[in-house]
Amino acid sequence: MNNISIYNFDNLPSTNEWAKENFNKLNKTKINFITANQQTNGQGSHGRSWESPLGGIYCTICFHNDKCGNPTTITLASAVTICSYFESIGIKLNIKWPNDIICNKKKIGGILSEYSDNWLIVGFGLNINLSKDNLIDINRPIFPATSLKIEGFNNLNCSKILHELYEYFPKEILKWNESGISKFIDGYEKYNILTDKNLLINVNNEKVTGKYKELGSDGELIILDNHTSKKIFSGEILKLE
Ligand code: BTN
């Protein structure tokens, strides 16, 4: 594991924010993992907050990269990596484009990727041992929040999972660095929850509808509306049926 550097904290406002404030402490030639046992100001997508009590995994992977202008593809590659790791320990998860990690049609995790000063900052939060009380304040479209414990996966050890992810992620990041999303498309389709679904998507406050067709080469969602293909580069799925 000499290609990674690990920065563990008991408590941080946000591992993504810490990474962005401390590029000078990070190793430019390695993959840096920043983790916290809990966060007091966890950041979610669409400007939401991310509830981060003890019992979850809060991790930011940060690496230097001078060519990425579009972090959606690393979000998707990371989602595939997370799903395939959990499958290896017997837990079937799904991806809801672009950044939601789903278990039994409920949300157990999410990814927030950012690009700043030639660093990629890929933060993921996973609700592992959270109780129902930890989740009452979370309000998300369609899939309600849950944790793996609530879904019946007891006795998961966050620190063991993190150590296994430290082993799992670097080769996937190298794969992404070399060939972008292309080697993740099959994995994405395997875990994709949108297959054959009709979608209602919020795109810049406009409602767009269509049936899932495929993932495009830039990680965009391609949908079909009355035989017309539409590409969605960013948006939030509000409904699928
Ligand atoms: C989402 O809204 O689905 C994305 C959630 C991302 C949460 C993680 S937890 C670790 C990292 N630090 C943060 O502040 N946010 C991300």
mmCIF file of C-alpha atoms and ligand atoms in Angstrom:
data_model
loop_
_atom_site.group_PDB
_atom_site.id
_atom_site.type_symbol
_atom_site.label_atom_id
_atom_site.label_comp_id
_atom_site.label_asym_id
_atom_site.label_seq_id
_atom_site.Cartn_x
_atom_site.Cartn_y
_atom_site.Cartn_z
ATOM 1 C CA MET A 1 0.000 0.000 0.000
ATOM 2 C CA ASN A 2 2.860 2.438 -0.650
ATOM 3 C CA ASN A 3 0.905 4.364 -3.283
ATOM 4 C CA ILE A 4 -1.534 5.751 -0.700
ATOM 5 C CA SER A 5 -1.427 8.208 2.218
ATOM 6 C CA ILE A 6 -4.033 8.014 4.951
ATOM 7 C CA TYR A 7 -5.200 10.890 7.175
ATOM 8 C CA ASN A 8 -7.575 9.701 9.908
ATOM 9 C CA PHE A 9 -9.496 12.089 12.156
ATOM 10 C CA ASP A 10 -11.944 11.470 14.935
ATOM 11 C CA ASN A 11 -14.056 14.508 14.111
ATOM 12 C CA LEU A 12 -13.956 17.016 11.253
ATOM 13 C CA PRO A 13 -16.471 19.517 9.888
ATOM 14 C CA SER A 14 -16.137 17.796 6.483
ATOM 15 C CA THR A 15 -13.483 15.569 4.940
ATOM 16 C CA ASN A 16 -14.001 17.228 1.520
ATOM 17 C CA GLU A 17 -13.536 20.691 3.046
ATOM 18 C CA TRP A 18 -10.451 19.539 4.977
ATOM 19 C CA ALA A 19 -8.944 18.226 1.726
ATOM 20 C CA LYS A 20 -9.600 21.514 -0.090
ATOM 21 C CA GLU A 21 -8.011 23.524 2.745
ATOM 22 C CA ASN A 22 -4.944 21.286 3.002
ATOM 23 C CA PHE A 23 -3.709 20.497 -0.508
ATOM 24 C CA ASN A 24 -0.246 21.601 0.670
ATOM 25 C CA LYS A 25 -0.186 18.768 3.256
ATOM 26 C CA LEU A 26 -1.217 16.102 0.748
ATOM 27 C CA ASN A 27 1.089 13.971 -1.322
ATOM 28 C CA LYS A 28 0.911 14.912 -5.004
ATOM 29 C CA THR A 29 2.254 11.564 -6.174
ATOM 30 C CA LYS A 30 -0.069 9.394 -4.064
ATOM 31 C CA ILE A 31 -3.748 8.720 -3.560
ATOM 32 C CA ASN A 32 -4.711 10.452 -0.312
ATOM 33 C CA PHE A 33 -7.517 9.134 1.875
ATOM 34 C CA ILE A 34 -8.977 11.508 4.446
ATOM 35 C CA THR A 35 -11.426 9.949 6.880
ATOM 36 C CA ALA A 36 -13.371 11.044 9.933
ATOM 37 C CA ASN A 37 -15.365 8.971 12.421
ATOM 38 C CA GLN A 38 -17.939 11.753 12.382
ATOM 39 C CA GLN A 39 -18.480 15.114 10.670
ATOM 40 C CA THR A 40 -20.140 18.224 12.054
ATOM 41 C CA ASN A 41 -20.754 19.917 8.700
ATOM 42 C CA GLY A 42 -20.906 17.071 6.160
ATOM 43 C CA GLN A 43 -21.641 18.284 2.644
ATOM 44 C CA GLY A 44 -24.072 16.527 0.323
ATOM 45 C CA SER A 45 -24.958 17.080 -3.298
ATOM 46 C CA HIS A 46 -27.312 19.897 -4.437
ATOM 47 C CA GLY A 47 -26.172 22.045 -1.486
ATOM 48 C CA ARG A 48 -27.693 19.689 1.068
ATOM 49 C CA SER A 49 -26.007 18.681 4.274
ATOM 50 C CA TRP A 50 -24.889 15.117 4.963
ATOM 51 C CA GLU A 51 -25.807 13.703 8.381
ATOM 52 C CA SER A 52 -22.566 12.234 9.699
ATOM 53 C CA PRO A 53 -22.894 10.720 13.185
ATOM 54 C CA LEU A 54 -20.697 7.909 14.557
ATOM 55 C CA GLY A 55 -21.456 4.636 12.826
ATOM 56 C CA GLY A 56 -20.975 5.787 9.257
ATOM 57 C CA ILE A 57 -18.025 5.950 6.894
ATOM 58 C CA TYR A 58 -16.948 9.448 5.839
ATOM 59 C CA CYS A 59 -14.061 9.412 3.451
ATOM 60 C CA THR A 60 -12.526 11.692 0.842
ATOM 61 C CA ILE A 61 -10.124 10.391 -1.759
ATOM 62 C CA CYS A 62 -7.953 13.191 -3.066
ATOM 63 C CA PHE A 63 -5.403 12.958 -5.858
ATOM 64 C CA HIS A 64 -3.573 15.324 -8.125
ATOM 65 C CA ASN A 65 -4.783 15.342 -11.695
ATOM 66 C CA ASP A 66 -4.210 18.048 -14.256
ATOM 67 C CA LYS A 67 -6.668 17.016 -16.937
ATOM 68 C CA CYS A 68 -10.062 16.410 -15.362
ATOM 69 C CA GLY A 69 -12.698 19.021 -16.039
ATOM 70 C CA ASN A 70 -15.651 16.707 -15.468
ATOM 71 C CA PRO A 71 -15.832 14.927 -12.136
ATOM 72 C CA THR A 72 -19.041 13.024 -13.033
ATOM 73 C CA THR A 73 -17.026 10.170 -14.526
ATOM 74 C CA ILE A 74 -14.953 9.672 -11.346
ATOM 75 C CA THR A 75 -18.194 9.774 -9.335
ATOM 76 C CA LEU A 76 -19.595 6.941 -11.452
ATOM 77 C CA ALA A 77 -16.332 4.958 -11.383
ATOM 78 C CA SER A 78 -16.294 5.325 -7.576
ATOM 79 C CA ALA A 79 -19.921 4.227 -7.306
ATOM 80 C CA VAL A 80 -19.111 1.086 -9.321
ATOM 81 C CA THR A 81 -16.049 0.451 -7.118
ATOM 82 C CA ILE A 82 -18.116 0.769 -3.921
ATOM 83 C CA CYS A 83 -20.853 -1.565 -5.256
ATOM 84 C CA SER A 84 -18.360 -4.138 -6.424
ATOM 85 C CA TYR A 85 -16.506 -4.070 -3.074
ATOM 86 C CA PHE A 86 -19.777 -4.617 -1.178
ATOM 87 C CA GLU A 87 -20.775 -7.397 -3.559
ATOM 88 C CA SER A 88 -17.482 -9.102 -2.663
ATOM 89 C CA ILE A 89 -18.629 -9.207 0.987
ATOM 90 C CA GLY A 90 -22.122 -10.414 0.083
ATOM 91 C CA ILE A 91 -24.066 -7.125 0.034
ATOM 92 C CA LYS A 92 -25.928 -6.237 -3.158
ATOM 93 C CA LEU A 93 -26.114 -2.473 -3.773
ATOM 94 C CA ASN A 94 -27.269 -0.364 -6.709
ATOM 95 C CA ILE A 95 -26.363 2.988 -8.247
ATOM 96 C CA LYS A 96 -28.894 5.707 -8.926
ATOM 97 C CA TRP A 97 -27.254 8.057 -11.422
ATOM 98 C CA PRO A 98 -25.122 9.920 -10.797
ATOM 99 C CA ASN A 99 -24.072 9.609 -7.171
ATOM 100 C CA ASP A 100 -26.516 7.671 -5.008
ATOM 101 C CA ILE A 101 -25.716 4.295 -3.475
ATOM 102 C CA ILE A 102 -28.886 2.314 -2.942
ATOM 103 C CA CYS A 103 -29.805 -0.756 -0.887
ATOM 104 C CA ASN A 104 -33.283 -2.292 -1.168
ATOM 105 C CA LYS A 105 -34.580 0.839 -2.943
ATOM 106 C CA LYS A 106 -33.375 3.092 -0.132
ATOM 107 C CA LYS A 107 -30.370 5.361 -0.018
ATOM 108 C CA ILE A 108 -27.405 4.178 2.070
ATOM 109 C CA GLY A 109 -24.722 6.386 0.618
ATOM 110 C CA GLY A 110 -23.681 9.150 -1.696
ATOM 111 C CA ILE A 111 -20.673 10.598 -3.458
ATOM 112 C CA LEU A 112 -19.685 14.243 -3.789
ATOM 113 C CA SER A 113 -16.892 14.860 -6.317
ATOM 114 C CA GLU A 114 -15.228 18.211 -6.817
ATOM 115 C CA TYR A 115 -12.286 19.524 -8.822
ATOM 116 C CA SER A 116 -10.146 22.324 -7.512
ATOM 117 C CA ASP A 117 -6.551 23.517 -8.155
ATOM 118 C CA ASN A 118 -5.815 20.388 -10.231
ATOM 119 C CA TRP A 119 -6.918 18.086 -7.400
ATOM 120 C CA LEU A 120 -9.773 15.651 -7.620
ATOM 121 C CA ILE A 121 -11.732 15.422 -4.403
ATOM 122 C CA VAL A 122 -14.037 12.414 -4.228
ATOM 123 C CA GLY A 123 -15.979 12.232 -0.971
ATOM 124 C CA PHE A 124 -18.258 9.386 -0.076
ATOM 125 C CA GLY A 125 -20.506 8.799 2.884
ATOM 126 C CA LEU A 126 -21.916 5.381 3.717
ATOM 127 C CA ASN A 127 -24.562 4.746 6.362
ATOM 128 C CA ILE A 128 -23.265 1.542 7.902
ATOM 129 C CA ASN A 129 -24.396 1.206 11.551
ATOM 130 C CA LEU A 130 -26.717 4.231 11.786
ATOM 131 C CA SER A 131 -29.975 3.772 13.702
ATOM 132 C CA LYS A 132 -33.423 4.997 12.629
ATOM 133 C CA ASP A 133 -33.048 7.932 15.048
ATOM 134 C CA ASN A 134 -29.943 9.078 13.166
ATOM 135 C CA LEU A 135 -31.926 9.295 9.936
ATOM 136 C CA ILE A 136 -35.166 11.074 10.835
ATOM 137 C CA ASP A 137 -34.005 14.501 9.678
ATOM 138 C CA ILE A 138 -33.008 13.336 6.209
ATOM 139 C CA ASN A 139 -35.375 14.200 3.428
ATOM 140 C CA ARG A 140 -34.424 13.067 -0.071
ATOM 141 C CA PRO A 141 -36.397 12.642 -3.283
ATOM 142 C CA ILE A 142 -37.725 9.117 -3.961
ATOM 143 C CA PHE A 143 -35.479 6.780 -2.037
ATOM 144 C CA PRO A 144 -35.630 7.363 1.729
ATOM 145 C CA ALA A 145 -32.457 7.146 3.778
ATOM 146 C CA THR A 146 -31.474 3.907 5.455
ATOM 147 C CA SER A 147 -28.371 2.196 6.793
ATOM 148 C CA LEU A 148 -26.951 -1.258 6.165
ATOM 149 C CA LYS A 149 -27.704 -2.139 9.792
ATOM 150 C CA ILE A 150 -31.377 -1.224 9.366
ATOM 151 C CA GLU A 151 -31.431 -3.342 6.188
ATOM 152 C CA GLY A 152 -30.335 -6.337 8.261
ATOM 153 C CA PHE A 153 -26.555 -6.288 7.800
ATOM 154 C CA ASN A 154 -25.492 -6.397 11.432
ATOM 155 C CA ASN A 155 -21.970 -6.535 12.808
ATOM 156 C CA LEU A 156 -20.311 -4.592 10.003
ATOM 157 C CA ASN A 157 -17.068 -3.028 11.118
ATOM 158 C CA CYS A 158 -16.490 0.452 9.603
ATOM 159 C CA SER A 159 -12.769 0.409 10.161
ATOM 160 C CA LYS A 160 -12.382 -3.029 8.518
ATOM 161 C CA ILE A 161 -14.455 -1.875 5.529
ATOM 162 C CA LEU A 162 -12.342 1.272 5.206
ATOM 163 C CA HIS A 163 -9.110 -0.715 5.264
ATOM 164 C CA GLU A 164 -10.458 -2.976 2.552
ATOM 165 C CA LEU A 165 -11.508 0.071 0.509
ATOM 166 C CA TYR A 166 -7.962 1.471 0.833
ATOM 167 C CA GLU A 167 -6.836 -1.706 -0.937
ATOM 168 C CA TYR A 168 -9.694 -1.727 -3.421
ATOM 169 C CA PHE A 169 -9.784 1.857 -4.664
ATOM 170 C CA PRO A 170 -6.252 2.649 -5.950
ATOM 171 C CA LYS A 171 -6.268 0.190 -8.855
ATOM 172 C CA GLU A 172 -9.712 1.467 -9.901
ATOM 173 C CA ILE A 173 -8.504 5.076 -9.793
ATOM 174 C CA LEU A 174 -5.495 4.134 -11.937
ATOM 175 C CA LYS A 175 -7.894 2.462 -14.381
ATOM 176 C CA TRP A 176 -9.995 5.624 -14.491
ATOM 177 C CA ASN A 177 -6.850 7.777 -14.954
ATOM 178 C CA GLU A 178 -5.789 5.670 -17.929
ATOM 179 C CA SER A 179 -9.080 5.209 -19.746
ATOM 180 C CA GLY A 180 -11.776 7.292 -18.101
ATOM 181 C CA ILE A 181 -15.195 5.785 -17.712
ATOM 182 C CA SER A 182 -14.939 3.255 -20.560
ATOM 183 C CA LYS A 183 -13.849 0.344 -18.366
ATOM 184 C CA PHE A 184 -16.607 1.072 -15.836
ATOM 185 C CA ILE A 185 -19.607 1.041 -18.177
ATOM 186 C CA ASP A 186 -20.297 -2.706 -17.794
ATOM 187 C CA GLY A 187 -20.043 -2.406 -14.018
ATOM 188 C CA TYR A 188 -22.315 0.622 -14.065
ATOM 189 C CA GLU A 189 -24.983 -1.237 -16.040
ATOM 190 C CA LYS A 190 -24.733 -4.164 -13.645
ATOM 191 C CA TYR A 191 -25.598 -1.993 -10.628
ATOM 192 C CA ASN A 192 -27.739 0.600 -12.418
ATOM 193 C CA ILE A 193 -31.211 0.977 -10.909
ATOM 194 C CA LEU A 194 -32.611 2.937 -13.892
ATOM 195 C CA THR A 195 -32.640 0.130 -16.475
ATOM 196 C CA ASP A 196 -35.989 0.055 -18.339
ATOM 197 C CA LYS A 197 -37.407 2.840 -16.170
ATOM 198 C CA ASN A 198 -39.294 5.956 -17.177
ATOM 199 C CA LEU A 199 -37.694 8.927 -15.499
ATOM 200 C CA LEU A 200 -38.674 12.372 -14.315
ATOM 201 C CA ILE A 201 -35.552 14.485 -13.901
ATOM 202 C CA ASN A 202 -34.984 17.952 -12.510
ATOM 203 C CA VAL A 203 -32.516 19.684 -14.827
ATOM 204 C CA ASN A 204 -31.828 23.283 -13.760
ATOM 205 C CA ASN A 205 -35.359 23.539 -12.327
ATOM 206 C CA GLU A 206 -36.916 22.214 -15.506
ATOM 207 C CA LYS A 207 -38.706 18.860 -15.486
ATOM 208 C CA VAL A 208 -37.444 16.489 -18.172
ATOM 209 C CA THR A 209 -38.972 13.069 -18.875
ATOM 210 C CA GLY A 210 -37.796 10.031 -20.818
ATOM 211 C CA LYS A 211 -36.914 6.375 -20.620
ATOM 212 C CA TYR A 212 -33.414 5.308 -19.594
ATOM 213 C CA LYS A 213 -31.384 4.360 -22.653
ATOM 214 C CA GLU A 214 -27.712 4.259 -21.659
ATOM 215 C CA LEU A 215 -24.781 6.001 -20.071
ATOM 216 C CA GLY A 216 -22.824 8.260 -22.442
ATOM 217 C CA SER A 217 -19.053 8.371 -22.768
ATOM 218 C CA ASP A 218 -18.815 11.465 -20.537
ATOM 219 C CA GLY A 219 -20.925 9.858 -17.836
ATOM 220 C CA GLU A 220 -24.063 11.627 -18.982
ATOM 221 C CA LEU A 221 -27.485 10.035 -18.829
ATOM 222 C CA ILE A 222 -29.014 9.321 -22.233
ATOM 223 C CA ILE A 223 -32.798 9.075 -22.210
ATOM 224 C CA LEU A 224 -35.372 8.540 -24.937
ATOM 225 C CA ASP A 225 -38.435 10.729 -25.175
ATOM 226 C CA ASN A 226 -40.765 9.859 -28.066
ATOM 227 C CA HIS A 227 -37.878 8.308 -30.031
ATOM 228 C CA THR A 228 -35.742 11.420 -29.465
ATOM 229 C CA SER A 229 -32.512 10.957 -27.561
ATOM 230 C CA LYS A 230 -31.664 13.505 -24.871
ATOM 231 C CA LYS A 231 -28.395 13.847 -22.995
ATOM 232 C CA ILE A 232 -28.486 14.901 -19.363
ATOM 233 C CA PHE A 233 -25.148 16.047 -17.962
ATOM 234 C CA SER A 234 -26.388 17.043 -14.547
ATOM 235 C CA GLY A 235 -29.682 16.744 -12.791
ATOM 236 C CA GLU A 236 -31.574 14.911 -10.098
ATOM 237 C CA ILE A 237 -33.959 12.048 -10.719
ATOM 238 C CA LEU A 238 -37.240 12.818 -9.013
ATOM 239 C CA LYS A 239 -39.262 9.792 -10.083
ATOM 240 C CA LEU A 240 -38.679 6.438 -11.725
ATOM 241 C CA GLU A 241 -41.273 3.836 -12.659
HETATM 242 C C1 BTN B 1 -24.866 13.014 -1.522
HETATM 243 O O1 BTN B 1 -25.531 13.991 -1.220
HETATM 244 O O2 BTN B 1 -25.397 11.960 -1.910
HETATM 245 C C2 BTN B 1 -23.368 13.067 -1.424
HETATM 246 C C3 BTN B 1 -22.920 12.835 -0.003
HETATM 247 C C4 BTN B 1 -21.417 12.884 0.186
HETATM 248 C C5 BTN B 1 -21.054 12.797 1.647
HETATM 249 C C6 BTN B 1 -19.585 12.611 1.868
HETATM 250 S S1 BTN B 1 -19.178 12.163 3.515
HETATM 251 C C7 BTN B 1 -17.493 12.373 3.170
HETATM 252 C C8 BTN B 1 -17.362 13.602 2.288
HETATM 253 N N1 BTN B 1 -17.301 14.782 3.110
HETATM 254 C C9 BTN B 1 -18.354 15.551 2.946
HETATM 255 O O3 BTN B 1 -18.559 16.634 3.543
HETATM 256 N N2 BTN B 1 -19.197 15.036 2.045
HETATM 257 C C10 BTN B 1 -18.685 13.781 1.524
#
